[in-house]
Amino acid sequence: MQTATQQESQNLLDRIGIPRPLVWGFVGLLLFMIGDGVEAGYLAPFLESQGQSSTRVALLFTVYGVAVSISSWLSGPLSDMWGPKKVMWLGLWIWGVFEILFLVLGLQPNNYKMMMLAYTARGLGYPLFAYGFLVWIAAATPARQLGSAAGWFWFAFSGGLPTLGSLFASFAIPRIGEMGTFWSSLALVMVGGFVALLFTREPKGSQRLSAPDVTLRQAMFGSISIIWREPKTMIAGIVRTINTSSEYAFLVIMPGVFTKLVGFSLEQWLQLLSIVFLSNIIFNLLSGILADRLGPRTVVAVGGGLGAAISVPLFYYVPLSMPHNFPIAAAMGVLYGASLAAFVPLSGLMPQVCPKEKAAALSILGLGAGASTWVGPAIVTWFEAWHGVEGVIWIFSGLYVVSALLTVLITVSPEAKAYIRQTERAESQLEKEAAMHAVGNQ
């Protein structure tokens, strides 16, 4: 028998949209992403202080992003074949092993080749862990709760990377130094991984999600062929790429803008970055709630695409026109973080567009998310010399307008809606039968 306190806790989780069996997974994901995000705001300036050129740093981030995008795509078919939990374990160990190699053989001796090798390999780790969990959420969460669950996923994800990660770094660096802070990120990642994987016992995460007769080759092909079988997934992947591409570009160029031109210290920049993404994680939840009321396409197109098209230049021009003014910079950052969060409903929309192939659809979304980690720095690498940071800003603003137009094309077909209703009725019937069986046994 459950106590009244346990029942009250479960009811609260239901009301706020967290799937009860996965609650420890969300906690572990937050800790993991805090660790992953520790370096986000200061790795670029640290490398430049060690004599690496800004072009080399951008190239390092670009190649790392390519690895992230490949791994983000692989998270879907591998979760289908092995179960999301095994994929998350694989991601955790890849991150841990190659982070040690990155620090010991790359950063400490300032060996660029080893940095490139180890950092790129480490890029395979976090997408397997994070997006493996996203597939787990899609597999274990009813369609009616997917929007809110996706909001909580991105709340935990961006709450760590780079929000709380950067905030942690801003306090840790003056106390334990930059290298000590890098090492502390490893501890946070491992703790988060163990919390998520040892405490979450929802059964679907340990099961193969695809049919028994599907081979790994077929699963891989299916997660690519869905692009032309259901072109809306490709459109969503492009929109998702645009979504956070500016974020990863800004991690390369904005530390210099704010510390050299606006007049902030490194600690102030890290605190500003935390404020930006504190706004992001709050609006991650709000955008999921709004999507349930206004429709996900409206939130993504208007709040995300058009909102970011306006907030990106504001985040650049307003602080430059009012240097040393931290509150004004923070206000512009809040607008920028909120506009990025408005893309969150894509993660709840895609399983509805392709309800029979949720993992494959999410793998394309993951591919887009991963691609943004190299597309952003690549745009900096290719275009900064053309018209400086200002030119890069306007490229991103234009891309966000394009994303708004593309989002209008992502619709749920009548056949998909009928399949979802049928599945929900079947799940509801099974839940009723299980409840009646439990009452009969009492």
Short mmCIF file of C-alpha atoms in Angstrom, two decimals:
data_model
loop_
_atom_site.label_atom_id
_atom_site.label_comp_id
_atom_site.label_asym_id
_atom_site.label_seq_id
_atom_site.Cartn_x
_atom_site.Cartn_y
_atom_site.Cartn_z
CA MET A 1 0.00 0.00 0.00
CA GLN A 2 1.27 3.48 -0.83
CA THR A 3 1.36 6.12 1.88
CA ALA A 4 -0.55 9.36 1.46
CA THR A 5 2.77 11.21 1.09
CA GLN A 6 3.90 8.91 -1.74
CA GLN A 7 0.58 9.31 -3.54
CA GLU A 8 0.75 13.10 -3.13
CA SER A 9 4.29 13.14 -4.54
CA GLN A 10 3.23 11.06 -7.53
CA ASN A 11 0.22 13.28 -8.18
CA LEU A 12 2.48 16.34 -8.13
CA LEU A 13 4.81 14.75 -10.70
CA ASP A 14 1.83 13.98 -12.93
CA ARG A 15 0.54 17.53 -12.65
CA ILE A 16 3.87 19.10 -13.66
CA GLY A 17 4.37 16.63 -16.50
CA ILE A 18 7.28 14.47 -15.27
CA PRO A 19 6.80 10.74 -16.01
CA ARG A 20 7.05 9.19 -12.54
CA PRO A 21 9.16 6.14 -13.47
CA LEU A 22 11.79 8.38 -15.07
CA VAL A 23 12.20 11.03 -12.38
CA TRP A 24 15.73 9.92 -11.38
CA GLY A 25 16.71 9.94 -15.02
CA PHE A 26 15.90 13.65 -15.19
CA VAL A 27 17.94 14.30 -12.03
CA GLY A 28 20.91 12.35 -13.39
CA LEU A 29 20.67 14.07 -16.77
CA LEU A 30 20.81 17.48 -15.07
CA LEU A 31 23.97 16.55 -13.13
CA PHE A 32 25.56 14.98 -16.23
CA MET A 33 24.91 18.09 -18.33
CA ILE A 34 26.18 20.40 -15.57
CA GLY A 35 29.47 18.51 -15.80
CA ASP A 36 29.44 18.65 -19.59
CA GLY A 37 28.69 22.38 -19.49
CA VAL A 38 31.43 23.40 -17.03
CA GLU A 39 33.88 24.11 -19.84
CA ALA A 40 31.37 25.74 -22.21
CA GLY A 41 32.02 29.37 -21.33
CA TYR A 42 35.78 29.30 -20.80
CA LEU A 43 37.38 26.53 -22.90
CA ALA A 44 37.77 28.85 -25.91
CA PRO A 45 39.45 31.72 -24.00
CA PHE A 46 41.57 29.19 -22.04
CA LEU A 47 42.91 27.66 -25.26
CA GLU A 48 43.62 31.10 -26.73
CA SER A 49 45.48 32.05 -23.54
CA GLN A 50 47.67 28.98 -24.11
CA GLY A 51 48.66 30.26 -27.55
CA GLN A 52 46.09 28.53 -29.75
CA SER A 53 44.68 30.78 -32.48
CA SER A 54 40.97 31.57 -32.68
CA THR A 55 40.85 29.73 -36.03
CA ARG A 56 42.29 26.58 -34.43
CA VAL A 57 39.83 26.84 -31.57
CA ALA A 58 36.90 27.22 -33.97
CA LEU A 59 38.17 24.21 -35.96
CA LEU A 60 38.40 22.13 -32.76
CA PHE A 61 34.81 23.01 -31.89
CA THR A 62 33.68 22.32 -35.46
CA VAL A 63 35.20 18.82 -35.63
CA TYR A 64 33.88 18.09 -32.14
CA GLY A 65 30.45 19.13 -33.38
CA VAL A 66 30.65 16.71 -36.32
CA ALA A 67 31.26 13.87 -33.85
CA VAL A 68 28.33 15.09 -31.75
CA SER A 69 26.03 15.13 -34.77
CA ILE A 70 26.99 11.58 -35.80
CA SER A 71 26.48 10.32 -32.27
CA SER A 72 23.17 12.18 -31.95
CA TRP A 73 21.88 10.35 -35.01
CA LEU A 74 23.23 6.98 -33.79
CA SER A 75 21.40 7.34 -30.46
CA GLY A 76 18.07 6.53 -32.17
CA PRO A 77 18.84 3.29 -34.03
CA LEU A 78 21.15 2.01 -31.27
CA SER A 79 18.41 2.60 -28.68
CA ASP A 80 16.02 0.72 -30.93
CA MET A 81 18.35 -2.27 -31.09
CA TRP A 82 19.96 -2.38 -27.66
CA GLY A 83 17.56 -0.43 -25.48
CA PRO A 84 18.14 3.19 -24.37
CA LYS A 85 19.75 2.25 -21.07
CA LYS A 86 22.67 0.38 -22.68
CA VAL A 87 23.21 3.29 -25.06
CA MET A 88 23.35 5.67 -22.09
CA TRP A 89 25.94 3.47 -20.36
CA LEU A 90 28.05 3.51 -23.53
CA GLY A 91 27.84 7.30 -23.73
CA LEU A 92 28.84 7.70 -20.08
CA TRP A 93 31.99 5.60 -20.40
CA ILE A 94 33.03 7.20 -23.69
CA TRP A 95 32.73 10.65 -22.07
CA GLY A 96 34.72 9.66 -18.99
CA VAL A 97 37.59 7.85 -20.73
CA PHE A 98 38.21 10.44 -23.42
CA GLU A 99 37.85 13.38 -21.02
CA ILE A 100 40.77 11.95 -19.04
CA LEU A 101 42.80 11.62 -22.25
CA PHE A 102 41.81 15.15 -23.30
CA LEU A 103 43.01 16.64 -20.01
CA VAL A 104 46.15 14.54 -19.47
CA LEU A 105 47.48 14.27 -23.04
CA GLY A 106 45.89 17.33 -24.63
CA LEU A 107 45.27 20.32 -22.37
CA GLN A 108 48.03 19.91 -19.79
CA PRO A 109 50.91 19.62 -22.32
CA ASN A 110 49.06 21.97 -24.74
CA ASN A 111 49.22 19.32 -27.48
CA TYR A 112 46.76 20.43 -30.17
CA LYS A 113 46.74 17.12 -32.07
CA MET A 114 45.85 15.16 -28.94
CA MET A 115 43.24 17.76 -28.03
CA MET A 116 41.65 17.29 -31.43
CA LEU A 117 41.71 13.49 -31.21
CA ALA A 118 40.46 13.13 -27.61
CA TYR A 119 37.95 15.99 -27.69
CA THR A 120 36.43 14.73 -30.94
CA ALA A 121 36.11 11.19 -29.52
CA ARG A 122 34.58 12.59 -26.33
CA GLY A 123 31.98 14.28 -28.51
CA LEU A 124 30.48 10.84 -29.16
CA GLY A 125 29.64 10.50 -25.46
CA TYR A 126 27.07 13.03 -24.32
CA PRO A 127 24.62 12.57 -27.24
CA LEU A 128 24.43 8.82 -26.64
CA PHE A 129 23.66 9.50 -22.98
CA ALA A 130 21.30 12.46 -23.40
CA TYR A 131 19.44 11.51 -26.57
CA GLY A 132 19.32 7.88 -25.50
CA PHE A 133 17.33 9.16 -22.54
CA LEU A 134 15.12 11.21 -24.88
CA VAL A 135 14.27 8.02 -26.80
CA TRP A 136 13.53 6.36 -23.44
CA ILE A 137 11.15 9.21 -22.61
CA ALA A 138 9.38 8.84 -25.97
CA ALA A 139 9.04 5.07 -25.48
CA ALA A 140 7.74 5.21 -21.91
CA THR A 141 5.56 8.37 -21.94
CA PRO A 142 1.93 8.61 -23.13
CA ALA A 143 1.39 10.91 -26.13
CA ARG A 144 -0.73 13.29 -24.03
CA GLN A 145 2.28 13.91 -21.74
CA LEU A 146 5.04 14.03 -24.36
CA GLY A 147 5.07 17.82 -24.71
CA SER A 148 5.61 18.38 -21.00
CA ALA A 149 8.09 15.50 -20.73
CA ALA A 150 10.09 16.97 -23.63
CA GLY A 151 10.06 20.32 -21.83
CA TRP A 152 11.50 18.70 -18.71
CA PHE A 153 14.13 16.92 -20.79
CA TRP A 154 15.34 20.21 -22.25
CA PHE A 155 15.00 21.86 -18.83
CA ALA A 156 17.53 19.34 -17.46
CA PHE A 157 19.68 19.39 -20.60
CA SER A 158 20.07 23.16 -20.92
CA GLY A 159 19.94 23.58 -17.16
CA GLY A 160 23.31 21.89 -17.15
CA LEU A 161 24.74 22.88 -20.55
CA PRO A 162 25.69 25.64 -20.19
CA THR A 163 23.57 27.30 -17.47
CA LEU A 164 24.58 25.73 -14.17
CA GLY A 165 27.79 24.43 -15.70
CA SER A 166 28.97 27.95 -16.48
CA LEU A 167 27.77 29.23 -13.10
CA PHE A 168 29.70 26.43 -11.37
CA ALA A 169 32.80 27.35 -13.39
CA SER A 170 32.52 31.03 -12.48
CA PHE A 171 32.78 30.14 -8.79
CA ALA A 172 35.21 27.22 -9.14
CA ILE A 173 37.89 28.87 -11.30
CA PRO A 174 38.94 31.51 -8.69
CA ARG A 175 39.12 28.79 -6.01
CA ILE A 176 40.59 25.69 -7.65
CA GLY A 177 41.96 27.08 -10.92
CA GLU A 178 41.06 26.38 -14.51
CA MET A 179 42.55 22.88 -14.70
CA GLY A 180 41.00 21.90 -11.37
CA THR A 181 37.64 23.06 -12.70
CA PHE A 182 38.08 20.90 -15.81
CA TRP A 183 38.68 17.88 -13.56
CA SER A 184 35.62 18.67 -11.45
CA SER A 185 33.48 18.39 -14.58
CA LEU A 186 34.50 14.74 -14.90
CA ALA A 187 33.28 14.03 -11.37
CA LEU A 188 29.91 15.71 -12.01
CA VAL A 189 29.37 13.77 -15.24
CA MET A 190 30.09 10.41 -13.64
CA VAL A 191 27.88 11.11 -10.62
CA GLY A 192 25.02 12.19 -12.87
CA GLY A 193 25.41 9.13 -15.06
CA PHE A 194 25.32 6.75 -12.12
CA VAL A 195 22.26 8.47 -10.61
CA ALA A 196 20.32 8.20 -13.86
CA LEU A 197 21.28 4.63 -14.70
CA LEU A 198 21.32 2.98 -11.28
CA PHE A 199 18.19 4.59 -9.82
CA THR A 200 15.90 4.56 -12.89
CA ARG A 201 14.25 1.17 -13.21
CA GLU A 202 11.51 1.79 -15.80
CA PRO A 203 11.45 -1.51 -17.78
CA LYS A 204 11.20 -0.18 -21.36
CA GLY A 205 14.62 1.44 -21.06
CA SER A 206 16.28 -1.96 -20.80
CA GLN A 207 14.33 -3.51 -23.66
CA ARG A 208 14.93 -3.62 -27.37
CA LEU A 209 12.44 -1.19 -28.90
CA SER A 210 12.42 -2.45 -32.49
CA ALA A 211 10.81 -5.67 -33.71
CA PRO A 212 12.84 -8.87 -33.10
CA ASP A 213 13.43 -9.45 -36.82
CA VAL A 214 14.92 -5.98 -37.45
CA THR A 215 18.70 -6.04 -37.89
CA LEU A 216 21.11 -3.28 -36.88
CA ARG A 217 21.70 -2.49 -40.55
CA GLN A 218 17.97 -2.15 -41.13
CA ALA A 219 17.59 0.07 -38.06
CA MET A 220 20.43 2.30 -39.27
CA PHE A 221 18.96 2.52 -42.75
CA GLY A 222 15.48 3.17 -41.34
CA SER A 223 16.73 6.11 -39.31
CA ILE A 224 18.08 7.66 -42.54
CA SER A 225 15.40 6.54 -45.02
CA ILE A 226 12.74 8.18 -42.85
CA ILE A 227 14.01 11.48 -44.30
CA TRP A 228 12.54 10.70 -47.73
CA ARG A 229 9.74 8.45 -46.48
CA GLU A 230 8.53 11.28 -44.25
CA PRO A 231 10.10 14.54 -45.49
CA LYS A 232 8.72 16.46 -42.51
CA THR A 233 11.43 14.83 -40.39
CA MET A 234 14.09 16.39 -42.62
CA ILE A 235 12.43 19.79 -42.29
CA ALA A 236 12.34 19.39 -38.51
CA GLY A 237 16.00 18.37 -38.52
CA ILE A 238 16.94 21.55 -40.38
CA VAL A 239 14.90 23.68 -37.97
CA ARG A 240 16.57 21.95 -35.02
CA THR A 241 20.00 22.60 -36.53
CA ILE A 242 19.25 26.32 -36.82
CA ASN A 243 17.81 26.35 -33.28
CA THR A 244 21.05 26.12 -31.28
CA SER A 245 23.65 26.82 -33.99
CA SER A 246 23.98 30.41 -32.78
CA GLU A 247 24.51 29.19 -29.22
CA TYR A 248 27.59 27.19 -30.20
CA ALA A 249 28.85 30.00 -32.40
CA PHE A 250 28.45 32.44 -29.53
CA LEU A 251 30.54 30.20 -27.26
CA VAL A 252 33.39 30.85 -29.71
CA ILE A 253 32.96 34.56 -30.49
CA MET A 254 31.05 36.13 -27.61
CA PRO A 255 33.67 35.66 -24.86
CA GLY A 256 35.91 38.01 -26.82
CA VAL A 257 33.08 40.45 -27.57
CA PHE A 258 32.02 40.77 -23.93
CA THR A 259 35.49 40.70 -22.32
CA LYS A 260 37.32 42.90 -24.86
CA LEU A 261 34.63 45.21 -26.27
CA VAL A 262 31.83 45.37 -23.68
CA GLY A 263 34.30 45.44 -20.79
CA PHE A 264 33.27 42.45 -18.68
CA SER A 265 35.64 40.19 -16.75
CA LEU A 266 35.72 36.44 -17.51
CA GLU A 267 33.72 35.77 -14.35
CA GLN A 268 31.09 38.32 -15.42
CA TRP A 269 30.86 36.71 -18.85
CA LEU A 270 30.33 33.28 -17.26
CA GLN A 271 27.66 34.70 -14.97
CA LEU A 272 25.97 36.37 -17.94
CA LEU A 273 26.00 33.05 -19.79
CA SER A 274 24.35 31.41 -16.77
CA ILE A 275 21.63 34.08 -16.73
CA VAL A 276 21.02 33.60 -20.47
CA PHE A 277 20.45 29.91 -20.05
CA LEU A 278 18.60 30.22 -16.75
CA SER A 279 16.07 32.07 -18.87
CA ASN A 280 16.35 29.25 -21.39
CA ILE A 281 15.53 26.46 -18.93
CA ILE A 282 12.58 28.37 -17.45
CA PHE A 283 11.12 28.98 -20.89
CA ASN A 284 11.80 25.36 -21.87
CA LEU A 285 9.00 24.43 -19.49
CA LEU A 286 6.76 27.34 -20.41
CA SER A 287 7.07 26.64 -24.14
CA GLY A 288 5.98 23.03 -23.54
CA ILE A 289 2.93 24.24 -21.63
CA LEU A 290 2.14 26.85 -24.29
CA ALA A 291 2.49 24.22 -27.00
CA ASP A 292 -0.27 22.16 -25.37
CA ARG A 293 -2.55 25.21 -25.59
CA LEU A 294 -1.48 27.10 -28.73
CA GLY A 295 -0.05 24.24 -30.75
CA PRO A 296 3.64 23.36 -31.10
CA ARG A 297 4.06 24.85 -34.58
CA THR A 298 2.84 28.28 -33.43
CA VAL A 299 5.23 28.34 -30.49
CA VAL A 300 8.22 27.20 -32.57
CA ALA A 301 7.58 29.48 -35.56
CA VAL A 302 6.64 32.67 -33.69
CA GLY A 303 8.43 32.39 -30.36
CA GLY A 304 11.42 30.49 -31.70
CA GLY A 305 12.06 31.49 -35.31
CA LEU A 306 10.86 35.09 -35.33
CA GLY A 307 11.77 35.63 -31.67
CA ALA A 308 15.39 34.57 -32.20
CA ALA A 309 15.65 36.58 -35.42
CA ILE A 310 15.04 39.67 -33.26
CA SER A 311 16.85 38.66 -30.05
CA VAL A 312 20.17 37.67 -31.70
CA PRO A 313 21.03 41.17 -32.96
CA LEU A 314 19.69 42.70 -29.74
CA PHE A 315 22.07 40.52 -27.69
CA TYR A 316 24.98 41.86 -29.75
CA TYR A 317 24.18 45.51 -30.43
CA VAL A 318 22.59 46.65 -27.17
CA PRO A 319 25.48 45.64 -24.83
CA LEU A 320 27.97 47.18 -27.29
CA SER A 321 26.06 50.46 -27.22
CA MET A 322 25.96 50.40 -23.39
CA PRO A 323 29.33 48.95 -22.26
CA HIS A 324 29.97 47.83 -18.68
CA ASN A 325 26.19 47.67 -18.09
CA PHE A 326 25.62 44.16 -16.79
CA PRO A 327 21.84 44.43 -16.12
CA ILE A 328 21.15 45.58 -19.70
CA ALA A 329 23.29 42.78 -21.15
CA ALA A 330 21.49 40.30 -18.90
CA ALA A 331 18.07 41.54 -20.08
CA MET A 332 19.05 41.04 -23.72
CA GLY A 333 20.44 37.62 -22.83
CA VAL A 334 17.16 36.62 -21.20
CA LEU A 335 15.30 37.43 -24.43
CA TYR A 336 17.79 35.39 -26.44
CA GLY A 337 17.60 32.39 -24.09
CA ALA A 338 13.79 32.47 -24.13
CA SER A 339 13.66 32.49 -27.94
CA LEU A 340 15.91 29.41 -28.16
CA ALA A 341 13.64 27.64 -25.66
CA ALA A 342 10.60 28.16 -27.89
CA PHE A 343 11.95 25.43 -30.21
CA VAL A 344 11.45 22.77 -27.48
CA PRO A 345 8.00 21.61 -28.71
CA LEU A 346 9.74 20.03 -31.73
CA SER A 347 10.73 17.12 -29.46
CA GLY A 348 7.11 16.46 -28.57
CA LEU A 349 5.88 17.07 -32.12
CA MET A 350 8.15 14.59 -33.91
CA PRO A 351 6.84 11.41 -32.18
CA GLN A 352 3.36 12.56 -33.25
CA VAL A 353 4.43 13.13 -36.86
CA CYS A 354 5.87 9.57 -36.96
CA PRO A 355 4.13 7.68 -34.11
CA LYS A 356 5.16 4.26 -35.47
CA GLU A 357 8.85 5.21 -35.73
CA LYS A 358 9.49 7.46 -32.75
CA ALA A 359 13.17 6.56 -32.32
CA ALA A 360 13.92 7.09 -36.03
CA ALA A 361 12.14 10.46 -36.03
CA LEU A 362 13.96 11.56 -32.89
CA SER A 363 17.27 10.42 -34.37
CA ILE A 364 16.81 12.99 -37.15
CA LEU A 365 16.01 15.61 -34.54
CA GLY A 366 19.11 14.48 -32.65
CA LEU A 367 21.12 14.70 -35.86
CA GLY A 368 19.93 18.29 -36.22
CA ALA A 369 20.82 19.08 -32.62
CA GLY A 370 24.25 17.56 -33.08
CA ALA A 371 24.77 19.34 -36.39
CA SER A 372 24.16 22.67 -34.69
CA THR A 373 27.29 22.12 -32.57
CA TRP A 374 29.47 22.26 -35.69
CA VAL A 375 27.34 24.40 -38.01
CA GLY A 376 27.54 27.30 -35.55
CA PRO A 377 31.36 27.31 -35.21
CA ALA A 378 31.68 26.56 -38.95
CA ILE A 379 29.72 29.70 -39.80
CA VAL A 380 32.16 31.62 -37.59
CA THR A 381 35.13 29.95 -39.31
CA TRP A 382 33.81 30.67 -42.81
CA PHE A 383 32.24 34.10 -42.45
CA GLU A 384 33.92 36.02 -39.62
CA ALA A 385 36.68 37.13 -41.99
CA TRP A 386 34.02 38.35 -44.45
CA HIS A 387 32.34 40.95 -42.25
CA GLY A 388 33.50 40.25 -38.71
CA VAL A 389 31.25 39.27 -35.81
CA GLU A 390 28.57 41.65 -37.07
CA GLY A 391 28.21 39.71 -40.32
CA VAL A 392 27.88 36.44 -38.38
CA ILE A 393 25.12 37.95 -36.26
CA TRP A 394 23.02 38.86 -39.30
CA ILE A 395 23.54 35.45 -40.89
CA PHE A 396 22.01 33.84 -37.82
CA SER A 397 19.15 36.32 -37.72
CA GLY A 398 18.29 35.44 -41.31
CA LEU A 399 18.51 31.70 -40.60
CA TYR A 400 15.97 32.06 -37.80
CA VAL A 401 13.51 33.68 -40.22
CA VAL A 402 14.00 30.67 -42.52
CA SER A 403 13.33 28.30 -39.58
CA ALA A 404 10.01 30.04 -38.88
CA LEU A 405 8.90 29.53 -42.48
CA LEU A 406 9.97 25.87 -42.47
CA THR A 407 8.13 25.13 -39.22
CA VAL A 408 4.79 25.91 -40.87
CA LEU A 409 5.31 22.83 -43.07
CA ILE A 410 5.60 20.37 -40.15
CA THR A 411 2.07 19.00 -39.76
CA VAL A 412 0.62 15.82 -38.22
CA SER A 413 -1.24 13.74 -40.79
CA PRO A 414 -4.80 12.43 -40.15
CA GLU A 415 -3.42 8.87 -40.29
CA ALA A 416 -0.88 9.64 -37.57
CA LYS A 417 -3.55 11.25 -35.40
CA ALA A 418 -5.78 8.17 -35.78
CA TYR A 419 -2.91 5.85 -34.85
CA ILE A 420 -2.13 7.92 -31.74
CA ARG A 421 -5.78 7.84 -30.60
CA GLN A 422 -5.92 4.09 -31.14
CA THR A 423 -2.69 3.54 -29.20
CA GLU A 424 -3.82 5.75 -26.32
CA ARG A 425 -7.12 3.88 -26.06
CA ALA A 426 -5.28 0.56 -25.92
CA GLU A 427 -2.86 1.88 -23.27
CA SER A 428 -5.75 3.28 -21.23
CA GLN A 429 -7.53 -0.07 -21.34
CA LEU A 430 -4.41 -1.89 -20.17
CA GLU A 431 -3.98 0.57 -17.29
CA LYS A 432 -7.60 0.02 -16.21
CA GLU A 433 -7.19 -3.76 -16.32
CA ALA A 434 -3.98 -3.55 -14.31
CA ALA A 435 -5.65 -1.32 -11.71
CA MET A 436 -8.60 -3.68 -11.40
CA HIS A 437 -6.24 -6.63 -11.05
CA ALA A 438 -4.32 -4.82 -8.30
CA VAL A 439 -7.53 -4.01 -6.42
CA GLY A 440 -8.66 -7.63 -6.70
CA ASN A 441 -5.39 -8.84 -5.14
CA GLN A 442 -5.67 -6.53 -2.13
#
